[in-house]
Coordinates of C-alpha atoms and ligand atoms in Angstrom, one line a residue:
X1 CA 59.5 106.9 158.8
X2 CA 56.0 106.7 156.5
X3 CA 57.3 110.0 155.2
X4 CA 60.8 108.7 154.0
X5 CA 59.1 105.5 152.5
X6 CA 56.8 107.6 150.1
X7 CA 59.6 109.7 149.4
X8 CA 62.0 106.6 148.1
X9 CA 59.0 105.3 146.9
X10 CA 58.7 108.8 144.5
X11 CA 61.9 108.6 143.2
X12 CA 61.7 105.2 142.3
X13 CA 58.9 105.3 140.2
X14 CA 60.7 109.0 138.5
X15 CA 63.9 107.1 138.2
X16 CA 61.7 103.7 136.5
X17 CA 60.1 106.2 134.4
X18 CA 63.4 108.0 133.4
X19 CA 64.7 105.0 132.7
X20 CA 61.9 104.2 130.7
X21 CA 62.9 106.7 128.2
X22 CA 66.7 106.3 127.7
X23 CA 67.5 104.6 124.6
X24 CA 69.6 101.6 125.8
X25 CA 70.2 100.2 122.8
X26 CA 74.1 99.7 122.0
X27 CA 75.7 102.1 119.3
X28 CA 78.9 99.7 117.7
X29 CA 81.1 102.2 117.9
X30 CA 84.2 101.2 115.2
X31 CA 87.0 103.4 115.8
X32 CA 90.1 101.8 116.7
X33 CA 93.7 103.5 117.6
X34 CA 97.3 102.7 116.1
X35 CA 99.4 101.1 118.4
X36 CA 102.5 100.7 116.4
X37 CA 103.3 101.0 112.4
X38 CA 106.1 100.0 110.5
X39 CA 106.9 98.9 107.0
X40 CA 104.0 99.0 106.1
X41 CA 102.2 96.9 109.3
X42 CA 99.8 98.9 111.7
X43 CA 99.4 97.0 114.7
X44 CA 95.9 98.5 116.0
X45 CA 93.3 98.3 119.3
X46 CA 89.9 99.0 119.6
X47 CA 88.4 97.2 116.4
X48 CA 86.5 94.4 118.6
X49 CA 84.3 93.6 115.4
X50 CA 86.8 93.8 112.7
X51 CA 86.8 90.4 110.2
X52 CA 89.5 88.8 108.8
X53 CA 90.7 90.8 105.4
X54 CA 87.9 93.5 106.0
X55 CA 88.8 97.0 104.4
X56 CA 89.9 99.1 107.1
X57 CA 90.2 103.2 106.4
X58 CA 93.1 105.2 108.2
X59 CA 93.0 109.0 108.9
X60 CA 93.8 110.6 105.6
X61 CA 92.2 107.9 103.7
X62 CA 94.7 105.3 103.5
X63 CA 93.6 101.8 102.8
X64 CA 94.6 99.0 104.8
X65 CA 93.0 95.3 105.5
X66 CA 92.9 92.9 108.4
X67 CA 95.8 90.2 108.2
X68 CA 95.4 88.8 111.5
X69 CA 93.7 89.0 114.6
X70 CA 94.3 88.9 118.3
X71 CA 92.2 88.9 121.1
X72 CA 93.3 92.4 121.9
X73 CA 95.2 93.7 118.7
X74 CA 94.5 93.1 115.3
X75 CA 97.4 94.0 111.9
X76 CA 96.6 95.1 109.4
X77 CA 98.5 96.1 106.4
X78 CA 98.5 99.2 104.4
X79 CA 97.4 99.5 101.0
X80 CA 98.9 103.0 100.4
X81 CA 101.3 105.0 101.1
X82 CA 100.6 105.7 104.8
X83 CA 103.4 108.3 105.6
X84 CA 101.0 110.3 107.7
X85 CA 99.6 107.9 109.6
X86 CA 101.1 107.4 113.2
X87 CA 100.9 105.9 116.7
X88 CA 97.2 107.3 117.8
X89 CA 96.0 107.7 114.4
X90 CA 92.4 106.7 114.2
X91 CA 91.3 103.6 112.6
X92 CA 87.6 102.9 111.2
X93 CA 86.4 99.2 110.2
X94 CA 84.1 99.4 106.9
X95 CA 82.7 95.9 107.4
X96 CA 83.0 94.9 103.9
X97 CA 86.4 92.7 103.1
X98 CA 88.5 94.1 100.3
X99 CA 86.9 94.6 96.9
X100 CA 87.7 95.5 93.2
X101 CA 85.3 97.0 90.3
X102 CA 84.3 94.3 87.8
X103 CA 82.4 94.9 84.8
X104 CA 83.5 95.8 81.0
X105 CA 83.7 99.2 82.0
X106 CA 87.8 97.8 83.0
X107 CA 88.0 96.3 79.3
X108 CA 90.9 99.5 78.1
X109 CA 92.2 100.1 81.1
X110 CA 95.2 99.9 83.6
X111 CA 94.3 99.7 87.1
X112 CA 95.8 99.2 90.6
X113 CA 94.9 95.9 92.2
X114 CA 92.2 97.9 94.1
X115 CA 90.4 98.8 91.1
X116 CA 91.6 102.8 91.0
X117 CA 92.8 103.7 87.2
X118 CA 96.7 104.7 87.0
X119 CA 96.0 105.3 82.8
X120 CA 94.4 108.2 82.8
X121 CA 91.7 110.6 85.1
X122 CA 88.5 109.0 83.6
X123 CA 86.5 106.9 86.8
X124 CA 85.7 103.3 85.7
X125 CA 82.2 102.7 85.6
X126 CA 82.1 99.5 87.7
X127 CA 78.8 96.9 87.6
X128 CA 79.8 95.1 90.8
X129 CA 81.9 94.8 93.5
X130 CA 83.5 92.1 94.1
X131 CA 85.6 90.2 97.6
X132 CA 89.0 89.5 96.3
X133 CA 88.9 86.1 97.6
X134 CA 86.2 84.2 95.6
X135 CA 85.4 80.3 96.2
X136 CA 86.8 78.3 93.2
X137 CA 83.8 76.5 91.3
X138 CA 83.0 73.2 92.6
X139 CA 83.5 69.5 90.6
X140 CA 80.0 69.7 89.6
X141 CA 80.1 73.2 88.1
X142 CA 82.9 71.9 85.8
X143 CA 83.2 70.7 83.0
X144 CA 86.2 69.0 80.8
X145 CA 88.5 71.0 78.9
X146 CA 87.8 71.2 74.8
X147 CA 88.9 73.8 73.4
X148 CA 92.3 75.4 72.6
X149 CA 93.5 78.6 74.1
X150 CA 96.1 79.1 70.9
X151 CA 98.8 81.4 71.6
X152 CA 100.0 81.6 67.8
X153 CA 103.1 80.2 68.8
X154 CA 104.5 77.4 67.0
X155 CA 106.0 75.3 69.5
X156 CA 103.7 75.7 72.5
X157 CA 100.3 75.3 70.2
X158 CA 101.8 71.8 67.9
X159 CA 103.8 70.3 71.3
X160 CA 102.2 71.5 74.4
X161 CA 98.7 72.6 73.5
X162 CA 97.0 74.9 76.2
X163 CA 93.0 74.0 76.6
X164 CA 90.7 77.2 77.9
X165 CA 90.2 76.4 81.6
X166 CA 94.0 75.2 82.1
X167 CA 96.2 76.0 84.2
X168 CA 99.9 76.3 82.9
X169 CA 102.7 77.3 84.3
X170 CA 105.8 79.8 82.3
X171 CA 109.1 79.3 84.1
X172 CA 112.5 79.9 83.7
X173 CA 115.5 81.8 84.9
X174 CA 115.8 85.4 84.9
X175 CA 115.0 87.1 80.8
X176 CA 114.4 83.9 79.2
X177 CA 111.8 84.8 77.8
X178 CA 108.5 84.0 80.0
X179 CA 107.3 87.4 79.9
X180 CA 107.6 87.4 75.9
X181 CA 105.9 83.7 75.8
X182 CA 102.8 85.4 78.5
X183 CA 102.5 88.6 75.7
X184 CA 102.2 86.9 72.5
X185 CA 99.7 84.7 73.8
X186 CA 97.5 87.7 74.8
X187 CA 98.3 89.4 71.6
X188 CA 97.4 86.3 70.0
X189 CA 93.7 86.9 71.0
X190 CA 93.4 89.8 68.7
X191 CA 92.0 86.9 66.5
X192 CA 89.6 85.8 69.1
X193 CA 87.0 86.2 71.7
X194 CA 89.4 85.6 74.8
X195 CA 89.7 88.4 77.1
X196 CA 92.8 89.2 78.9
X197 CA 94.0 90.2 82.1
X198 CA 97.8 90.6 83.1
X199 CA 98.9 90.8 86.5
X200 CA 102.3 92.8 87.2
X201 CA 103.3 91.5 90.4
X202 CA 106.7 93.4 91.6
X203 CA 107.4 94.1 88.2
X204 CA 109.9 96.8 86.9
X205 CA 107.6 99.9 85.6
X206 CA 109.8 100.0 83.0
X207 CA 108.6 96.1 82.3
X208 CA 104.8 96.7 82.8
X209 CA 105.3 99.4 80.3
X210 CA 106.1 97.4 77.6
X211 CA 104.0 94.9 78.2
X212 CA 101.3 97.2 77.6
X213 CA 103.2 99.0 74.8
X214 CA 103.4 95.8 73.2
X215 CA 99.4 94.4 73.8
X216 CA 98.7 97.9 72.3
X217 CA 100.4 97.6 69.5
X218 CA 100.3 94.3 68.3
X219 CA 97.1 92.7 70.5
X220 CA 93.2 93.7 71.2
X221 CA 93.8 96.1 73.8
X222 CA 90.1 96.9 73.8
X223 CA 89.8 93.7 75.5
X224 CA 92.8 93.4 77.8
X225 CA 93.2 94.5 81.1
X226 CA 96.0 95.5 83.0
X227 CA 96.3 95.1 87.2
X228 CA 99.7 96.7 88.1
X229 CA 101.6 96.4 91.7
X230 CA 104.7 97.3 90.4
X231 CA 107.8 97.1 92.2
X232 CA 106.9 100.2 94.4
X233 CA 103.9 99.2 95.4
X234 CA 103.2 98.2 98.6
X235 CA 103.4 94.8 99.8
X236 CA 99.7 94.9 101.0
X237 CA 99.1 95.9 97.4
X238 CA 101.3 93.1 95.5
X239 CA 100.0 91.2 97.8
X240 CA 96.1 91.3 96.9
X241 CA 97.3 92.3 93.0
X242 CA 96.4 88.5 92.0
X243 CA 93.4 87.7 93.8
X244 CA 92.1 90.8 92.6
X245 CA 93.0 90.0 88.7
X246 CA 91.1 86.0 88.8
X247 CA 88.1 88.1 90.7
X248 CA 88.1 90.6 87.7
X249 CA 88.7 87.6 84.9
X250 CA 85.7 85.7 86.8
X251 CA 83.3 88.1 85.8
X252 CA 83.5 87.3 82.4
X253 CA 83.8 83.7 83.1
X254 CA 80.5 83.7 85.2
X255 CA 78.9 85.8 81.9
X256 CA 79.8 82.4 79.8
X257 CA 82.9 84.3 78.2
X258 CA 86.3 83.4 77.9
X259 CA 89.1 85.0 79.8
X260 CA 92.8 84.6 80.1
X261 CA 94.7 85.5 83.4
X262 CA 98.7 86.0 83.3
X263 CA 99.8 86.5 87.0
X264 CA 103.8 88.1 86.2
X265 CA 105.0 86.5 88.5
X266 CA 104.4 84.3 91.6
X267 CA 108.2 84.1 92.5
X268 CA 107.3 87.6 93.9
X269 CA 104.1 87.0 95.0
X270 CA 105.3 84.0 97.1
X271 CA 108.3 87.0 98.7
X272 CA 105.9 89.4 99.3
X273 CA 103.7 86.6 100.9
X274 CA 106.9 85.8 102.9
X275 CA 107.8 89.3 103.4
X276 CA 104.6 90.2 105.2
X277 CA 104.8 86.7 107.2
X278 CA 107.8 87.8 108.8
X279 CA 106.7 91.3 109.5
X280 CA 104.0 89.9 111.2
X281 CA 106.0 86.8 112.6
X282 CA 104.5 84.2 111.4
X283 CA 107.0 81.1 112.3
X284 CA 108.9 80.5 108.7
X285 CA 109.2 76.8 107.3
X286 CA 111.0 75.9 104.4
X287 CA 113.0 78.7 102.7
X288 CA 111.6 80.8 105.2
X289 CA 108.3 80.7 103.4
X290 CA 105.1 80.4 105.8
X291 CA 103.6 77.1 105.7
X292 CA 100.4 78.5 104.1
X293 CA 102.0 79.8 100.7
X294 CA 100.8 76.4 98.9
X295 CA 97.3 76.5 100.1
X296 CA 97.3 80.5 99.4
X297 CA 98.7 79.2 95.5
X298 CA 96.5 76.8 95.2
X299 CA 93.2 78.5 96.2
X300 CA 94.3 81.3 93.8
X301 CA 95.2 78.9 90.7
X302 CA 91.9 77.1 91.8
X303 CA 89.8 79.8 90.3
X304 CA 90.8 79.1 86.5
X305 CA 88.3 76.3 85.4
X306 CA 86.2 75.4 82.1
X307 CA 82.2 75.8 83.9
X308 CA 79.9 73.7 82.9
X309 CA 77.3 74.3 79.8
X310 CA 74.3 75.1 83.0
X311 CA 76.8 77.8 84.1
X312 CA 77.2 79.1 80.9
X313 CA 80.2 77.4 79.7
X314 CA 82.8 80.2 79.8
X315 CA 86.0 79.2 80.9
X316 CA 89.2 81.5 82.7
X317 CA 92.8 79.7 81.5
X318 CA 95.3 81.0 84.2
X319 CA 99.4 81.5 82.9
X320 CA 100.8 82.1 86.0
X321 CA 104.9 82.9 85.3
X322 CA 107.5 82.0 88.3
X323 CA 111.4 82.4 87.8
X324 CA 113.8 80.4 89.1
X325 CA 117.4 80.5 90.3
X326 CA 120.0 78.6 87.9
X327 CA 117.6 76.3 86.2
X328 CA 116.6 74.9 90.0
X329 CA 113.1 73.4 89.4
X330 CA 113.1 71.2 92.7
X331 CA 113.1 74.8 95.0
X332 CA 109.7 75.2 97.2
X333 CA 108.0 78.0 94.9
X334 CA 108.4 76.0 91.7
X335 CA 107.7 72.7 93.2
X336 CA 104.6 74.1 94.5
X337 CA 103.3 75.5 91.4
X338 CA 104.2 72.6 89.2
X339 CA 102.2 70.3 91.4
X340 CA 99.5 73.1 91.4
X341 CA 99.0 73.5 88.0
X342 CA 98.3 71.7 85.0
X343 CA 101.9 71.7 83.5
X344 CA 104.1 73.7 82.8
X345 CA 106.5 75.4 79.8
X346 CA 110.0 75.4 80.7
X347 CA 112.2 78.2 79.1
X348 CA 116.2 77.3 79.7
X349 CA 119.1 79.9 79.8
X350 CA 121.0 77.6 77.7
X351 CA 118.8 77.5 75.2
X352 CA 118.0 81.0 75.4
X353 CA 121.8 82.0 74.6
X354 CA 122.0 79.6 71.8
X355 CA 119.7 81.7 70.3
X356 CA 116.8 79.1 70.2
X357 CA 113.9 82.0 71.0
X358 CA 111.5 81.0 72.7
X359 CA 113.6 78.8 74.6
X360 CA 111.4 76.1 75.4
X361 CA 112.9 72.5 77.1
X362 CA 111.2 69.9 75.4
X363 CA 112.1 67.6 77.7
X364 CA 110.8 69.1 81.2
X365 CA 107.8 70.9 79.3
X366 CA 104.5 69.3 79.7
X367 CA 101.0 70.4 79.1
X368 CA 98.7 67.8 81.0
X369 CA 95.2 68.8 80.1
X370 CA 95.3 70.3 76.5
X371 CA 95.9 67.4 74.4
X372 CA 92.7 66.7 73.9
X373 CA 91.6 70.2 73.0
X374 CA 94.2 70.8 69.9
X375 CA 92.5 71.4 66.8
X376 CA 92.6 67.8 64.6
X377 CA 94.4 69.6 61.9
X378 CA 97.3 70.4 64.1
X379 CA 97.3 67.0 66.2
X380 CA 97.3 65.3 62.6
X381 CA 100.4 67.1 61.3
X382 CA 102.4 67.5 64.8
X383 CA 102.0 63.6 66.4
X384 CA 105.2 62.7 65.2
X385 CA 107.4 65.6 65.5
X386 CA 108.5 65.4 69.7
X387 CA 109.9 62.0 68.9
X388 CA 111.7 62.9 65.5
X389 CA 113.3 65.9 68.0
X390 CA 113.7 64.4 71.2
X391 CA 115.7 61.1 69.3
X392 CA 117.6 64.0 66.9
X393 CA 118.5 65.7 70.5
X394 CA 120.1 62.8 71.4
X395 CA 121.8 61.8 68.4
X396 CA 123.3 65.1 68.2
X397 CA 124.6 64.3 71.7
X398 CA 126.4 61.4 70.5
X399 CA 127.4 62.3 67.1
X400 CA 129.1 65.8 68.1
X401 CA 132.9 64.2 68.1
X402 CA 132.6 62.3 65.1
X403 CA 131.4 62.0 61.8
X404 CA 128.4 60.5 60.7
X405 CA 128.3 57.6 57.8
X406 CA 124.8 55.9 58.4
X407 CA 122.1 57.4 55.8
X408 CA 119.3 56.5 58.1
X409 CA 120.9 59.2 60.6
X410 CA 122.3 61.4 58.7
X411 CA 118.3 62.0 57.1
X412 CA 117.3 61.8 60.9
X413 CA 119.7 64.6 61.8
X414 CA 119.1 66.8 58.6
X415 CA 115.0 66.3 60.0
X416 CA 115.9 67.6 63.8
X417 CA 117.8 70.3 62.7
X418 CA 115.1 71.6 59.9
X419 CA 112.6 71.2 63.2
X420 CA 114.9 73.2 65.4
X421 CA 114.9 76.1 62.9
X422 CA 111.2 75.7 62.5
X423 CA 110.3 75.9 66.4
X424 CA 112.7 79.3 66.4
X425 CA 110.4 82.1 66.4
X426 CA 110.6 86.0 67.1
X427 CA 108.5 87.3 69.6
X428 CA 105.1 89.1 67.9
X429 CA 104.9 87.0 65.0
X430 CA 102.4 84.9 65.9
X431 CA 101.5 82.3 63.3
X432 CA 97.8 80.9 62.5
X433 CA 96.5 77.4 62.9
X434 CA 96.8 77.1 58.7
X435 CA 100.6 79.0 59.1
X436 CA 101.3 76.3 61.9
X437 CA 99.1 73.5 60.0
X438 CA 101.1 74.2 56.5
X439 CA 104.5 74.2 58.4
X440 CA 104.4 70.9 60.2
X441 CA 102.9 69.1 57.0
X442 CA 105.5 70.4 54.8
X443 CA 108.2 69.3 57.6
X444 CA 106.7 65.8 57.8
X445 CA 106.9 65.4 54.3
X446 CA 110.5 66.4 53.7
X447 CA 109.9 69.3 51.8
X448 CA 112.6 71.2 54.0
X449 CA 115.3 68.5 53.8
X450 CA 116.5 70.0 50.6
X451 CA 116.6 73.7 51.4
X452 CA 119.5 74.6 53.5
X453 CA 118.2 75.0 57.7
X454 CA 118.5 79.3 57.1
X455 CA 115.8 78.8 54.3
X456 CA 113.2 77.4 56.9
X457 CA 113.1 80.5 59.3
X458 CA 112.7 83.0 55.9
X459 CA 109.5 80.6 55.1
X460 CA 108.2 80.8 58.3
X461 CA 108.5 84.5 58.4
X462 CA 106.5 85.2 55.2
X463 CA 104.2 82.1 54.9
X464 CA 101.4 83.9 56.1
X465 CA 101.4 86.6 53.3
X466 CA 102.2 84.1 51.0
X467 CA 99.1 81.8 52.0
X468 CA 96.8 84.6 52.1
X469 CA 98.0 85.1 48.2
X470 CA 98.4 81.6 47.2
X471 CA 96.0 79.4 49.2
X472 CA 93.4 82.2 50.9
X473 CA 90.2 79.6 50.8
X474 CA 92.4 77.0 52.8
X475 CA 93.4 79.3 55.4
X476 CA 89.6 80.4 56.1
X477 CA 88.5 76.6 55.7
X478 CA 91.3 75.3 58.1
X479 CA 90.2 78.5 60.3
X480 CA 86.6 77.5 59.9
X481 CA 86.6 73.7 60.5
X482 CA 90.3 72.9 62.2
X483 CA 89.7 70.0 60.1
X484 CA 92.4 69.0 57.7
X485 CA 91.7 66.9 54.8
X486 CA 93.7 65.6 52.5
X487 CA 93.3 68.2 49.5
X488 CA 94.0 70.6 51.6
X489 CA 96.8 69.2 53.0
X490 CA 98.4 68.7 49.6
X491 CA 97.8 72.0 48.7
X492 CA 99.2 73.5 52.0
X493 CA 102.4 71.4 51.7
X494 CA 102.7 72.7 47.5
X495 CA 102.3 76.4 48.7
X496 CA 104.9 75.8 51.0
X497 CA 107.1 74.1 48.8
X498 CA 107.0 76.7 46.4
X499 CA 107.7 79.2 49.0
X500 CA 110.8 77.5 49.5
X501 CA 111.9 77.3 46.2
X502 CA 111.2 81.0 45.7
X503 CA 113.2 81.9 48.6
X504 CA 116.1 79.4 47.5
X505 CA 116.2 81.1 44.3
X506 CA 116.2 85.1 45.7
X507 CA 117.6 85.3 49.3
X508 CA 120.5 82.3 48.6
X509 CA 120.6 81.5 52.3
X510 CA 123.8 80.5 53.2
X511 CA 124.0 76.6 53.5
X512 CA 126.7 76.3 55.9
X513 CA 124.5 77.9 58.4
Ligands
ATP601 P1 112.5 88.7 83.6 O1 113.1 87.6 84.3 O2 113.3 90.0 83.6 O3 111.0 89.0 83.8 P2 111.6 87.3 81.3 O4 112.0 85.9 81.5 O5 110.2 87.7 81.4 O6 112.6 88.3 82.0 P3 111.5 88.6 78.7 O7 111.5 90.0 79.3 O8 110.2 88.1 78.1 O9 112.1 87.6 79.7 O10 112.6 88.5 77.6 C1 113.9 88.8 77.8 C2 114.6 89.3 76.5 O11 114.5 88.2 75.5 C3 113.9 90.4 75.9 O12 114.8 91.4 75.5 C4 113.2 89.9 74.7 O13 113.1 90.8 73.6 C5 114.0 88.7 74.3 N1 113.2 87.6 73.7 C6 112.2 87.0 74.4 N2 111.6 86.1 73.6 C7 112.2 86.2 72.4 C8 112.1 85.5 71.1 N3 111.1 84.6 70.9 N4 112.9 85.9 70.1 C9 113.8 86.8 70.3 N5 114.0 87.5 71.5 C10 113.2 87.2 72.5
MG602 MG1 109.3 89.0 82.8

């Protein structure tokens, strides 16, 4: 009995001390297992410590991130092509939620919304990395919008003036022109110190191409940017595509620079949004989109804001584009994003076929915040010139049938059509603030009444040569001060008079056009 007791009590005191030297500590051991994949969902197990949107890696390298979690499962979706990944597969968590490359070193270049070039081999050289998903700057950490974010063209800078830190929205049916409006406003910046970042979103290759073709060409493309999730892209990867643009655009915000985001266009964001929902069956609500497709809108449009002068004072002015079907601007995407944003420019098909380029509705168009931020030179000339069109609209409604004896119409109907031809404009002949200035003077002043309508789109087209020739200190003055005075003015409205004579006399425009 004594014998057995010191015997237990030796291997107690061996196992206490053997004990004594294991290392107990736990080892988080992140490998989870794919359950099930298809289009593009994996459904895996294992990942007890997986967040929400944190970067998972797949065997082979494929990307994916977390979209929901279970108690027992989590989804996530893929990023890449994952046609090598398969039920059993291995998972690994990375702990970090999905990130892009900010920095200049992106100023140039086309990149996928994960940061990775698709230009050419070179690596970017990336300052940061950045979550996709940012917070949106607070009240305090605003500040009111001032300045204009021009965009050269004539109709959107004199009626609906964009302020840097807006928010406006480009829609219209299918090629009306909304990706045109989006481009010239970036090439516009060749003139400034706005940088640029477009976001294809389930766009055509074909369509991203000459986007960039065109920036290249005619813009600054040393400081654009280009985030492309084209068409055949995956969802996971149109998906993040926008969040992954503002986080980019916000770097140069936060630096107290100025930054433009197009976002082309949330109509597809909002199916891919859907898209994944119901892969991942999430109930659908109205139009089958998920109930959350507002607040995931909202949070993303959130970002673009003027910071205040303690933050630097940059400012990020977001163009997000949407498309609708037949003209319908009451459907749940547009609805959402007009009551998101701070107006919006509406392009119409009829229009659009008419010939009137860009196609811009006066009437539905609205820009709610930039007002106050056009230049006084332009706000002088242009106050007057929505009413003189909206009433000529309307005249020309009622006047189609029959002929017109009044004087006092007949001068207002010559006016609104002399405006229509002046608000026509090709795309990539984007006109200055003295060009736009010069233009609406001359119009208010009846200068164009007595050319035939065909003479005012030859001025427009070569009024900026012709000022740099003619009136070259008014041009940098107007450029300098955005200040108009009254010398100035006269002289603006002479050199375009002249202009008009001169083309009178050469091109003889027909006047029954
Ligand atoms: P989608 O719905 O396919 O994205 P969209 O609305 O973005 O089309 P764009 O691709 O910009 O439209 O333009 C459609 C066509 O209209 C293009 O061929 C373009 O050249 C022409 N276009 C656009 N703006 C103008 C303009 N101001 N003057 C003349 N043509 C224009
Ligand atoms: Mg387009």
């Amino acid at each position: 009995m004594t014998m057995q007791d010191n015997n237990s009590a030796d291997w107690l005191g061996r196992a206490r001390e053997a004990l004594a030297r294991t290392d107990l500590s736990v080892q988080a051991q992140s490998v989870g297992r794919v359950e099930r994949i298809a289009d593009g969902i994996a459904q895996v197990s294992g990942l007890p410590d997986v967040r929400l949107n944190e970067l998972l890696v797949f065997d082979g390298g494929c990307a994916g991130y977390a979209l929901t979690l279970d108690a027992d499962a989590i989804l996530a979706v893929l990023l890449d092509e994952g046609a090598a990944i398969q039920a059993g597969s291995k998972v690994t968590g990375t702990g970090a939620v999905v990130r892009v490359p900010v920095g200049s070193g992106l100023l140039g270049r086309v990149v996928d919304p994960l940061g990775r070039p698709i230009d050419r081999d070179e690596t970017i050289a990336a300052e940061a990395h950045c979550p996709i998903e940012r917070p949106a700057p607070t009240i305090i950490e605003r500040d009111l919008v001032s300045d204009p974010m021009e965009t050269g063209i004539l109709v959107v800078d004199s009626l609906f003036t964009l302020g840097r830190g807006q928010r406006e929205l480009i829609i219209g049916d299918r090629a009306t022109g909304k990706t045109s409006i989006a481009v010239d406003a970036i090439c516009n910046q060749k003139n400034s110190d706005v940088i640029c970042v477009y976001v294809a979103v389930g766009q055509r290759a074909t369509a991203v191409e000459r986007v960039i073709e065109a920036v290249r060409a005619h813009g600054a493309p040393e400081r654009c940017i280009f985030v492309v999730a084209s068409a055949a892209a995956s969802p996971g990867l149109q998906w993040i595509a926008p969040f992954a643009g503002f986080t980019i655009a916000e770097y140069f915000r936060d630096r107290g620079q100025h930054a433009l985001i197009v976002i082309d266009d949330m109509t597809k964001h909002a199916a891919t949004h859907r898209e994944l929902a119901l892969l991942t069956r999430e109930p659908p609500g109205r139009e089958a989109y998920p109930g959350d497709i507002f607040y995931v809108h909202a949070r993303m449009l959130e970002r673009a804001a003027k910071l205040s002068a303690e933050l630097g004072g940059g400012s990020l002015t977001a163009l997000p584009v949407a498309e609708t079907d037949a003209g319908n601007l009451s459907a749940y995407i547009p609805t959402n994003l007009i009551s998101i944003t701070d107006g919006q420019i509406v392009l119409d098909s009829r229009l659009f076929a008419a010939n009137q380029r860009p196609a811009v509705d006066v009437g539905t168009s609205v820009s709610r915040v930039g007002g106050k931020a056009q230049k006084p030179a332009l706000r002088e000339v242009s106050g007057r010139i929505r009413l003189d069109y909206s009433q000529f609209l309307e005249l020309e409604m009622f006047t189609r049938f029959g002929g017109i004896s009044d004087t006092r119409v007949k001068a207002q109907i010559t006016r609104g059509e002399r405006i229509r031809a002046l608000l026509v404009q090709p795309r990539l002949a984007n006109l200055r603030l003295a060009d736009q200035t010069a233009l609406l003077a001359a119009l208010a002043e009846g200068i164009f009444d007595d050319f035939p309508t065909a003479t005012v789109g030859i001025v427009r087209a070569r009024l900026p040569t012709w000022l740099d020739a003619q009136a070259a200190d008014a041009v940098a003055m107007l450029a300098n001060t955005g200040v108009l005075d009254e010398a100035v003015r006269r002289r603006l409205v002479a050199a375009v008079s002249a202009l008009g004579a001169d083309v009178a006399a050469t091109e003889q425009p027909e006047a029954a056009l």
